[in-house]
Structure formats: C-alpha cells, structure tokens
Short mmCIF file of C-alpha atoms in Angstrom, two decimals:
data_model
loop_
_atom_site.label_atom_id
_atom_site.label_comp_id
_atom_site.label_asym_id
_atom_site.label_seq_id
_atom_site.Cartn_x
_atom_site.Cartn_y
_atom_site.Cartn_z
CA MET A 80 -33.18 -3.69 25.95
CA THR A 81 -34.12 -5.41 29.23
CA LYS A 82 -35.82 -8.25 27.39
CA THR A 83 -32.73 -8.72 25.23
CA ARG A 84 -30.49 -8.94 28.29
CA LEU A 85 -32.83 -11.43 29.96
CA PHE A 86 -32.91 -13.51 26.80
CA ARG A 87 -29.08 -13.58 26.65
CA LEU A 88 -28.88 -14.52 30.33
CA TRP A 89 -31.34 -17.40 29.89
CA LEU A 90 -29.45 -18.53 26.78
CA VAL A 91 -26.14 -18.69 28.69
CA LEU A 92 -27.71 -20.46 31.68
CA GLY A 93 -29.46 -22.91 29.38
CA SER A 94 -26.23 -23.63 27.53
CA VAL A 95 -24.33 -24.32 30.76
CA PHE A 96 -27.14 -26.58 31.98
CA MET A 97 -27.05 -28.51 28.71
CA VAL A 98 -23.29 -29.04 29.03
CA LEU A 99 -23.70 -30.35 32.57
CA LEU A 100 -26.43 -32.74 31.43
CA ILE A 101 -24.21 -34.06 28.65
CA ILE A 102 -21.31 -34.58 31.05
CA VAL A 103 -23.53 -36.42 33.57
CA TYR A 104 -24.86 -38.59 30.76
CA TRP A 105 -21.33 -39.44 29.62
CA ASP A 106 -20.41 -40.43 33.14
CA ASN A 107 -23.45 -42.72 33.43
CA VAL A 108 -23.48 -44.36 30.04
CA GLY A 109 -19.77 -44.26 29.23
CA ALA A 110 -18.10 -43.48 25.94
CA ALA A 111 -20.08 -46.05 24.00
CA HIS A 112 -22.83 -43.58 23.06
CA PHE A 113 -21.21 -40.17 22.78
CA TYR A 114 -17.92 -39.64 21.00
CA LEU A 115 -15.94 -36.45 21.40
CA HIS A 116 -13.77 -35.26 18.49
CA THR A 117 -13.84 -38.59 16.69
CA SER A 118 -16.55 -41.01 15.77
CA PHE A 119 -14.81 -44.36 16.13
CA PRO A 120 -14.81 -46.31 19.41
CA ARG A 121 -11.67 -47.09 21.35
CA PRO A 122 -9.98 -49.92 19.46
CA HIS A 123 -8.87 -53.19 20.90
CA PRO A 124 -5.08 -52.86 21.19
CA LEU A 125 -4.23 -55.51 18.64
CA GLU A 126 -7.28 -55.48 16.37
CA PRO A 127 -7.60 -53.29 13.28
CA LEU A 128 -9.30 -49.98 13.95
CA PRO A 129 -12.93 -49.83 12.76
CA THR A 130 -13.87 -47.31 10.11
CA PRO A 131 -15.50 -44.13 11.35
CA ALA A 132 -19.26 -44.26 11.74
CA HIS A 133 -21.47 -42.40 9.29
CA GLY A 134 -25.01 -41.08 9.27
CA ALA A 135 -27.18 -39.61 11.98
CA GLU A 136 -24.92 -40.39 14.94
CA LYS A 137 -21.97 -38.72 13.25
CA GLY A 138 -24.06 -35.64 12.52
CA PHE A 139 -25.25 -35.42 16.11
CA THR A 140 -21.74 -35.95 17.41
CA SER A 141 -20.44 -33.13 15.24
CA ASP A 142 -23.14 -30.80 16.54
CA VAL A 143 -22.35 -31.59 20.17
CA ASP A 144 -18.63 -31.37 19.46
CA ALA A 145 -18.98 -27.96 17.83
CA PHE A 146 -21.19 -26.69 20.63
CA LEU A 147 -18.80 -27.80 23.38
CA GLN A 148 -15.79 -26.43 21.53
CA LYS A 149 -17.42 -23.04 21.00
CA LEU A 150 -18.72 -22.78 24.57
CA LEU A 151 -15.64 -24.05 26.40
CA SER A 152 -13.13 -22.13 24.32
CA GLY A 153 -14.98 -18.85 24.65
CA GLY A 154 -16.04 -18.63 21.00
CA LEU A 155 -12.70 -19.59 19.47
CA LYS A 156 -12.76 -20.94 15.95
CA GLN A 157 -13.51 -24.67 15.74
CA ASN A 158 -10.23 -26.47 15.18
CA ALA A 159 -10.87 -30.01 16.37
CA LEU A 160 -9.06 -29.41 19.64
CA SER A 161 -5.74 -29.79 17.92
CA GLY A 162 -5.45 -26.02 17.90
CA LYS A 163 -4.66 -23.66 15.07
CA ARG A 164 -2.39 -24.98 12.41
CA THR A 165 0.91 -23.19 12.61
CA GLU A 166 2.37 -21.69 9.48
CA GLN A 167 6.15 -21.88 9.58
CA PRO A 168 8.67 -19.88 7.57
CA SER A 169 9.86 -21.37 4.31
CA VAL A 170 12.37 -24.15 4.85
CA PRO A 171 14.39 -26.46 2.63
CA ALA A 172 12.47 -29.35 1.13
CA SER A 173 14.15 -31.85 3.40
CA SER A 174 15.44 -31.63 6.93
CA ARG A 175 17.84 -34.50 6.74
CA PRO A 176 20.68 -33.02 8.73
CA VAL A 177 24.11 -32.17 7.49
CA LEU A 178 26.22 -33.47 10.34
CA SER A 179 29.73 -32.90 11.50
CA ASN A 180 31.85 -35.99 12.07
CA ALA A 181 31.45 -35.57 15.83
CA GLU A 182 27.67 -35.32 15.64
CA GLU A 183 27.46 -38.22 13.22
CA SER A 184 29.53 -40.28 15.66
CA VAL A 185 27.23 -39.50 18.55
CA ARG A 186 23.79 -39.32 16.95
CA GLY A 187 24.42 -42.05 14.37
CA TYR A 188 21.88 -41.24 11.67
CA ASP A 189 20.89 -44.02 9.33
CA TRP A 190 18.84 -43.07 6.30
CA SER A 191 18.68 -46.55 4.84
CA THR A 192 15.27 -48.14 4.41
CA ARG A 193 14.35 -51.24 6.38
CA ASP A 194 12.00 -54.10 5.61
CA ALA A 195 9.82 -54.53 8.69
CA GLN A 196 6.85 -56.47 7.30
CA GLN A 197 5.40 -58.92 9.78
CA GLY A 198 2.19 -60.24 11.35
CA PRO A 199 -0.17 -58.23 13.58
CA ASP A 200 1.59 -59.16 16.84
CA PRO A 201 4.71 -61.27 16.28
CA GLY A 202 5.05 -63.81 19.06
CA GLY A 203 2.42 -62.01 21.12
CA ARG A 204 5.00 -59.34 21.91
CA GLN A 205 2.50 -56.56 22.63
CA ALA A 206 0.21 -58.75 24.67
CA GLU A 207 3.13 -59.81 26.86
CA ARG A 208 4.49 -56.29 27.36
CA ARG A 209 1.10 -54.89 28.32
CA SER A 210 0.33 -57.85 30.55
CA VAL A 211 3.59 -57.41 32.47
CA LEU A 212 2.95 -53.69 32.84
CA ARG A 213 -0.63 -54.11 34.07
CA GLY A 214 0.33 -56.91 36.43
CA LEU A 215 3.09 -54.89 38.08
CA CYS A 216 0.87 -51.82 38.43
CA ALA A 217 -1.72 -54.00 40.17
CA ASN A 218 0.86 -55.74 42.36
CA ALA A 219 0.77 -54.15 45.82
CA SER A 220 4.19 -55.56 46.70
CA PHE A 221 5.88 -53.66 43.86
CA VAL A 222 6.18 -50.09 45.08
CA PHE A 223 7.77 -46.93 43.70
CA PRO A 224 7.05 -43.22 44.25
CA THR A 225 3.84 -41.91 42.60
CA LYS A 226 2.59 -45.42 41.78
CA GLU A 227 -0.52 -45.24 43.94
CA ARG A 228 -1.74 -41.81 42.94
CA SER A 229 -4.71 -41.44 40.63
CA PHE A 230 -4.76 -39.66 37.27
CA ASP A 231 -6.46 -36.70 38.97
CA ASP A 232 -3.50 -36.42 41.35
CA ILE A 233 -0.99 -35.89 38.54
CA PRO A 234 -0.06 -32.19 38.37
CA ASN A 235 -0.92 -30.50 35.11
CA TYR A 236 2.73 -29.71 34.31
CA GLU A 237 3.56 -33.44 34.44
CA LEU A 238 1.19 -34.11 31.52
CA ASN A 239 3.29 -32.15 29.04
CA HIS A 240 4.64 -35.27 27.31
CA LEU A 241 1.23 -36.54 26.18
CA ILE A 242 0.73 -35.39 22.57
CA VAL A 243 -2.82 -35.63 21.20
CA ASP A 244 -3.94 -36.18 17.61
CA ASP A 245 -7.73 -35.72 17.48
CA ARG A 246 -7.92 -36.41 13.74
CA HIS A 247 -6.98 -40.08 14.19
CA GLY A 248 -7.69 -40.60 17.89
CA VAL A 249 -4.08 -41.07 19.01
CA ILE A 250 -2.17 -40.09 22.16
CA TYR A 251 1.62 -40.43 22.18
CA CYS A 252 3.76 -40.06 25.30
CA TYR A 253 7.18 -39.06 24.09
CA VAL A 254 10.33 -40.17 25.88
CA PRO A 255 13.51 -38.25 24.97
CA LYS A 256 16.33 -40.43 23.61
CA VAL A 257 13.83 -43.02 22.36
CA ALA A 258 13.28 -41.96 18.73
CA CYS A 259 10.97 -39.19 19.92
CA THR A 260 12.05 -36.74 17.20
CA ASN A 261 10.72 -38.98 14.47
CA TRP A 262 7.58 -39.96 16.38
CA LYS A 263 6.84 -36.27 16.92
CA ARG A 264 7.25 -35.81 13.16
CA VAL A 265 4.71 -38.58 12.61
CA MET A 266 2.27 -36.91 15.01
CA ILE A 267 2.66 -33.59 13.16
CA VAL A 268 1.82 -35.26 9.85
CA LEU A 269 -1.19 -37.07 11.34
CA SER A 270 -2.60 -34.06 13.16
CA GLU A 271 -1.75 -31.60 10.37
CA SER A 272 -0.72 -29.18 13.10
CA LEU A 273 2.07 -27.58 11.05
CA LEU A 274 1.84 -26.00 7.62
CA ASP A 275 4.47 -25.44 4.97
CA ARG A 276 3.47 -22.80 2.39
CA GLY A 277 -0.17 -23.21 3.41
CA ALA A 278 -0.29 -27.02 3.16
CA PRO A 279 0.18 -29.68 5.86
CA TYR A 280 3.37 -31.71 5.83
CA ARG A 281 2.99 -35.16 4.26
CA ASP A 282 6.50 -36.54 4.67
CA PRO A 283 7.78 -36.66 8.27
CA LEU A 284 11.38 -36.14 7.11
CA ASP A 285 10.48 -32.81 5.52
CA ILE A 286 9.72 -31.30 8.94
CA PRO A 287 12.73 -29.34 10.26
CA ARG A 288 14.09 -30.50 13.59
CA GLU A 289 13.75 -27.04 15.19
CA TYR A 290 9.98 -27.11 14.59
CA VAL A 291 9.62 -30.69 15.81
CA HIS A 292 10.72 -29.82 19.34
CA ASN A 293 8.88 -26.50 19.51
CA SER A 294 6.18 -26.99 22.16
CA SER A 295 3.77 -24.71 20.30
CA THR A 296 3.66 -27.25 17.45
CA HIS A 297 1.92 -29.94 19.51
CA LEU A 298 -1.33 -30.21 21.45
CA THR A 299 -0.41 -31.72 24.82
CA PHE A 300 -2.56 -32.50 27.86
CA ASN A 301 -0.98 -29.75 29.95
CA LYS A 302 -2.45 -27.18 27.52
CA PHE A 303 -6.03 -28.32 28.14
CA TRP A 304 -6.46 -26.23 31.28
CA ARG A 305 -5.87 -22.95 29.47
CA ARG A 306 -8.40 -23.93 26.85
CA TYR A 307 -11.09 -25.78 28.81
CA GLY A 308 -10.61 -24.76 32.43
CA LYS A 309 -12.43 -26.99 34.92
CA PHE A 310 -13.65 -29.28 32.11
CA SER A 311 -10.08 -30.15 31.07
CA ARG A 312 -9.57 -33.25 33.26
CA HIS A 313 -12.90 -34.68 32.19
CA LEU A 314 -12.02 -34.24 28.51
CA MET A 315 -8.63 -35.87 29.10
CA LYS A 316 -10.32 -38.91 30.66
CA ILE A 317 -12.72 -39.25 27.75
CA LYS A 318 -9.83 -39.20 25.31
CA LEU A 319 -7.83 -41.68 27.40
CA LYS A 320 -10.79 -44.08 27.23
CA LYS A 321 -11.35 -43.68 23.51
CA TYR A 322 -8.01 -43.00 21.86
CA THR A 323 -5.13 -45.36 21.09
CA LYS A 324 -2.31 -44.54 23.49
CA PHE A 325 1.31 -45.51 22.85
CA LEU A 326 4.84 -44.91 24.05
CA PHE A 327 8.33 -46.15 23.19
CA VAL A 328 10.97 -47.09 25.77
CA ARG A 329 14.53 -48.39 25.87
CA ASP A 330 16.99 -49.93 28.35
CA PRO A 331 17.23 -47.30 31.14
CA PHE A 332 21.02 -47.39 31.49
CA VAL A 333 21.54 -47.24 27.72
CA ARG A 334 19.17 -44.27 27.59
CA LEU A 335 21.28 -42.51 30.23
CA ILE A 336 24.45 -43.12 28.21
CA SER A 337 22.72 -41.79 25.09
CA ALA A 338 21.55 -38.67 26.95
CA PHE A 339 25.06 -38.04 28.28
CA ARG A 340 26.64 -38.42 24.84
CA SER A 341 24.24 -36.09 23.03
CA LYS A 342 24.05 -33.39 25.70
CA PHE A 343 27.59 -33.30 27.08
CA GLN A 344 29.85 -34.71 24.37
CA LEU A 345 28.44 -32.33 21.74
CA GLU A 346 28.61 -28.56 22.06
CA ASN A 347 25.27 -27.56 23.55
CA GLU A 348 25.15 -24.04 24.96
CA GLU A 349 21.96 -24.54 26.96
CA PHE A 350 23.06 -27.75 28.63
CA TYR A 351 26.55 -26.40 29.24
CA ARG A 352 25.30 -23.38 31.17
CA LYS A 353 22.43 -25.07 32.95
CA PHE A 354 24.00 -28.43 33.82
CA ALA A 355 27.66 -28.78 32.84
CA VAL A 356 28.91 -25.69 34.68
CA PRO A 357 27.33 -26.71 38.03
CA MET A 358 28.58 -30.30 37.58
CA LEU A 359 32.14 -29.20 36.84
CA LYS A 360 32.13 -26.90 39.86
CA MET A 361 30.61 -29.40 42.30
CA TYR A 362 32.12 -32.68 41.19
CA ALA A 363 35.33 -31.72 39.35
CA ASN A 364 36.42 -28.80 41.56
CA HIS A 365 36.72 -26.38 38.63
CA THR A 366 36.41 -22.65 39.13
CA GLY A 367 36.43 -19.72 36.73
CA LEU A 368 34.86 -21.74 33.93
CA PRO A 369 34.55 -20.26 30.41
CA ALA A 370 31.32 -18.49 29.56
CA SER A 371 30.65 -20.51 26.40
CA VAL A 372 30.66 -24.21 25.63
CA SER A 373 33.02 -23.75 22.66
CA GLU A 374 35.63 -22.14 24.90
CA ALA A 375 35.22 -24.90 27.48
CA PHE A 376 35.63 -27.64 24.88
CA SER A 377 38.69 -25.90 23.44
CA ALA A 378 40.21 -25.89 26.93
CA GLY A 379 39.40 -29.57 27.39
CA LEU A 380 36.78 -28.87 30.06
CA LYS A 381 34.04 -31.46 29.68
CA VAL A 382 31.72 -33.21 32.09
CA SER A 383 32.80 -36.82 32.63
CA PHE A 384 30.35 -39.69 32.78
CA ALA A 385 31.28 -40.08 36.45
CA ASN A 386 30.36 -36.43 37.07
CA PHE A 387 27.01 -37.06 35.41
CA ILE A 388 26.30 -40.10 37.61
CA GLN A 389 27.26 -38.10 40.71
CA TYR A 390 24.79 -35.43 39.69
CA LEU A 391 22.00 -37.99 39.27
CA LEU A 392 22.68 -39.59 42.66
CA ASP A 393 23.13 -36.33 44.57
CA PRO A 394 20.03 -35.84 46.80
CA ARG A 395 20.41 -32.08 46.38
CA THR A 396 19.75 -32.30 42.63
CA GLU A 397 15.99 -32.79 42.74
CA LYS A 398 15.55 -30.56 45.73
CA LEU A 399 16.38 -27.71 43.35
CA THR A 400 14.48 -28.88 40.27
CA PRO A 401 13.07 -32.15 38.82
CA PHE A 402 15.30 -34.22 36.55
CA ASN A 403 15.56 -32.91 33.01
CA GLU A 404 13.32 -34.86 30.63
CA HIS A 405 16.33 -36.47 28.92
CA TRP A 406 17.18 -38.45 32.07
CA ARG A 407 13.90 -38.38 33.98
CA GLN A 408 12.49 -41.85 34.55
CA VAL A 409 9.92 -43.01 31.99
CA HIS A 410 7.32 -43.76 34.67
CA ARG A 411 7.52 -40.10 35.73
CA LEU A 412 7.12 -38.87 32.15
CA CYS A 413 4.32 -41.17 30.99
CA HIS A 414 2.54 -42.43 34.17
CA PRO A 415 2.03 -46.04 32.99
CA CYS A 416 0.14 -47.06 36.16
CA GLN A 417 -2.37 -44.23 35.72
CA ILE A 418 -2.70 -44.51 31.92
CA ASP A 419 -3.56 -47.84 30.30
CA TYR A 420 -1.35 -47.83 27.20
CA ASP A 421 -2.56 -49.79 24.18
CA PHE A 422 0.89 -50.14 22.63
CA VAL A 423 4.33 -50.33 24.26
CA GLY A 424 7.12 -50.07 21.72
CA LYS A 425 10.82 -50.52 22.36
CA LEU A 426 13.80 -48.95 20.66
CA GLU A 427 15.44 -52.37 20.52
CA THR A 428 12.65 -53.51 18.16
CA LEU A 429 11.87 -50.07 16.70
CA ASP A 430 11.48 -50.96 13.02
CA GLN A 431 9.13 -53.87 13.67
CA ASP A 432 7.16 -52.04 16.36
CA ALA A 433 6.78 -48.88 14.28
CA ALA A 434 5.44 -50.82 11.30
CA GLN A 435 3.05 -52.74 13.55
CA LEU A 436 1.77 -49.58 15.24
CA LEU A 437 1.14 -47.70 11.99
CA ARG A 438 -0.88 -50.67 10.74
CA LEU A 439 -2.82 -50.76 14.00
CA LEU A 440 -3.66 -47.07 13.57
CA LYS A 441 -4.56 -47.70 9.91
CA VAL A 442 -2.23 -44.95 8.74
CA ASP A 443 0.45 -47.16 7.18
CA LYS A 444 -0.78 -46.13 3.72
CA LEU A 445 -0.49 -42.43 4.63
CA LEU A 446 3.11 -42.42 5.80
CA HIS A 447 6.10 -44.51 6.78
CA PHE A 448 8.08 -44.19 9.96
CA PRO A 449 11.32 -42.34 9.13
CA PRO A 450 14.42 -44.52 8.85
CA SER A 451 15.78 -44.94 12.34
CA TYR A 452 19.10 -44.03 13.88
CA ARG A 453 21.74 -46.69 14.02
CA ASN A 454 21.80 -47.77 17.64
CA ARG A 455 25.31 -46.51 18.29
CA THR A 456 24.67 -46.36 22.03
CA ALA A 457 24.40 -50.12 22.26
CA SER A 458 23.66 -52.18 25.35
CA SER A 459 26.94 -54.01 24.80
CA TRP A 460 28.72 -50.77 25.65
CA GLU A 461 27.34 -50.63 29.20
CA GLU A 462 30.28 -52.45 30.76
CA ASP A 463 32.76 -50.07 29.13
CA TRP A 464 30.85 -46.95 30.18
CA PHE A 465 30.38 -48.12 33.76
CA ALA A 466 33.86 -49.61 34.17
CA THR A 467 35.15 -46.54 36.03
CA ILE A 468 31.96 -46.02 38.05
CA PRO A 469 32.23 -47.36 41.64
CA LEU A 470 30.07 -50.39 42.39
CA ALA A 471 28.14 -48.55 45.11
CA TRP A 472 27.18 -45.83 42.63
CA ARG A 473 26.03 -48.38 40.08
CA GLN A 474 23.83 -50.05 42.67
CA GLN A 475 22.34 -46.71 43.75
CA LEU A 476 21.73 -45.79 40.11
CA TYR A 477 19.89 -49.05 39.51
CA LYS A 478 17.64 -48.31 42.50
CA LEU A 479 16.91 -44.89 41.02
CA TYR A 480 15.79 -46.42 37.70
CA GLU A 481 14.59 -49.82 38.96
CA ALA A 482 10.92 -49.11 38.30
CA ASP A 483 11.65 -48.50 34.60
CA PHE A 484 13.68 -51.70 34.33
CA VAL A 485 10.92 -53.78 35.93
CA LEU A 486 7.82 -52.16 34.41
CA PHE A 487 9.08 -52.43 30.85
CA GLY A 488 10.63 -55.87 31.09
CA TYR A 489 14.33 -55.03 30.97
CA PRO A 490 16.55 -57.53 32.79
CA LYS A 491 18.46 -56.41 35.85
CA PRO A 492 22.08 -55.73 34.74
CA GLU A 493 23.63 -58.16 37.21
CA ASN A 494 27.05 -57.91 35.54
CA LEU A 495 27.18 -54.21 36.54
CA LEU A 496 25.81 -54.66 40.05
CA ARG A 497 28.28 -57.16 41.46
CA ASP A 498 32.05 -57.33 41.82
#
C-alpha cells in the first residue's frame, strides 16, 4: 500500500514537472514548435491559411494536448477546450423571426442574398485599418483610459467578449449592435458547440436567437480560469499568438442610436426595470412608475433619447456599475491595444468584409454569413437624432467615445459638434 502511494505521488510530481518544462520551452522557443489545440501556425492576416500539418508532429502535438487537457482540467473528458457540446431542446427548423411591425421597423431584418465576391483585400482596406489601429496604439500622444495596461492587467471579467473556436483557430470579439448575433451563429457552427437532435448545426440561421446569446453556448476567455486556474493566462496568450482574431465595429454614435432604439423603443422587460425606470425617475421626474414595460408603454411612458444621453454623461452612472455592453465603448470590450487583431471588419462594409473573412479562414465552403440587417439606423440619421440634444452634451458625448472614433478610423462628426 505504501509503495502504491509513493508511486502515485511520484507520478503526480513528475507530471507537474513535465508541464512546467513544456511551458518554459514554449516561452523560450515560441509557438513555432509546439501548437496547442490546433496544428496550423498563426496565419498572416491577409494570406490564405495553410493546411493543417500531418504526420509525426501532429501526433506528438495531440499527445501533449491530451495530456495538458487531462491534467489541467482535473481529468475531465477531452473536448478540445471548446467545452462539452450542448444539446438543446427541439426547435423549429429555422429561427428566422416572425416580427411585429414595430420590431421590423427597429431591427430591420433583410433576408435577401447579397453578392459580395471580391479580391483578397479590396483597395488594401484591411491593411489600412490595422495599420491605423497599430499606429495609434503605439502613439504616446494619443491617450485614453486603459490604453497603457498590459494584457495581464485586464481583469478576467473583461475578457467575456472573446469567443474561442479551437477547431479552426479563431477568436472573435463580439460587439453588441454590430451584427454580433449572426457572427455568434457562425462561431457556433464552426466550433460545433451546440447540438440539435444530436448533430451540430450546419446552417447559422437554424440556430434560435435565445441560444445564440446564452453565455453557456460559447467558450470565452473569462471561463478559462475556472478550467485551467493559474495556467489560464498563459493558454490565452498562446492562442492570441496562434489564432486568427477578428472583430466588427461601426460608427460609435450610430451604434448608440441603434442600442437606444432596440432597448428602449421596443418592449424589453429587463431593460425597462434595470435602466428605463431609473432614467425616467432621475431625468424625467417621474414617480410611481408602472411595474411592467407593457403598462409603461400603454401609458406613454418611454425613455427619450435625451434621457439616454443624460444617463451616459452622468458621472454617477459608472460609479454604480460599468456601462452595459450595448453602449460600452468598443475599446473597453475588445482591448485593441492589448490584442493584435488580424481582421477589423465594419458594419458599413459588412457583406464584403464577411465574405473576405470567411475566405481568409478557409471556411467559405462550409457556410455563408447570414443575410444582414438592412442598416435602418443609418449615419444620415445622426443629425435628426441629435437635433434636440444640447451642443455641450454632444461635445461631451464625443469625448466619451472619441477613442472608438479615432482607433477605428471614423471621422469626427464636426456637423454635430459645432453650432
């Protein structure tokens, strides 16, 4: 019995020592020799991805991968870090929504197909976007909060927007109000993280919306700590070096208008109770508000766009809690000066960018990006929306979102910032 215990003790100590040796070796030689969870090297942003390696190296990689997974996850079943596939209840074959006239007016679904065929990088669009982003992050004279911190300084809870697909080596930082529902659907199809009647989804549009935004559906960086403990940051860094990382952005003011329309012009019980009620009390002097959003709407009690802007500018707002993700700045969601993104897409060029990205990832034969929304919240509407907002508020609002305007190449809206 004693010999058996000693043998087990030496086996555990030997295993831990082996892990430490592997980690030290990774740090010294870099990711060029050992690949974790995928066997292709980090691709050049605008070159086609190489095919996965075969042979002895792949076999060794799989052995190391399986060993690390088993050791670090406390003997959990190997699942390629993407976690257990989630079986969902039976759902209709398609999740294309049946919308009321009001919701159609606000969300603006468009199920028509688009022809987005083009070259690998039309007009050097990606090269320019990434160059601007890198240059500004390196520019000491351009300053905004959190810019100078390192990746290690980012709190774990702020990494919850980075979705990982280990099957294809992809990391997506989702930004609400920038086609994130459909990009999450794409990530579910690629990672096969959700099952329907025992089989992975193949068509993004078949995935019901309520499952798309369920956090348990996706593997995100903030979940690494629970699974890998003190090794989690190191694994994140390896993946950030090796995987293709992308995000999609849009004009910051237009994104705010879109967030306001979908969360406060449609009946949303959660947002009514959590945000609308406090706004109506503080900025519209209402008391005795109805308990439900339907009652409030029936009584004509709705948050105005001016109330929403007041809320954003009020210094007390973030002393209580950080901005909700639907209006939090993109640089706070995706940390573009700490993470070197390989692809920066924009909603304004969504169809072209989506087609280009899927080709870059070499998955364009597996799926197509779902037909996009009509851009009903158009930039041309900005002047109308901000017409009743005092100039001083508009200027303060620009300061609040200036980093997003500058980092992602959106022009300063001079027409809104002067008399």
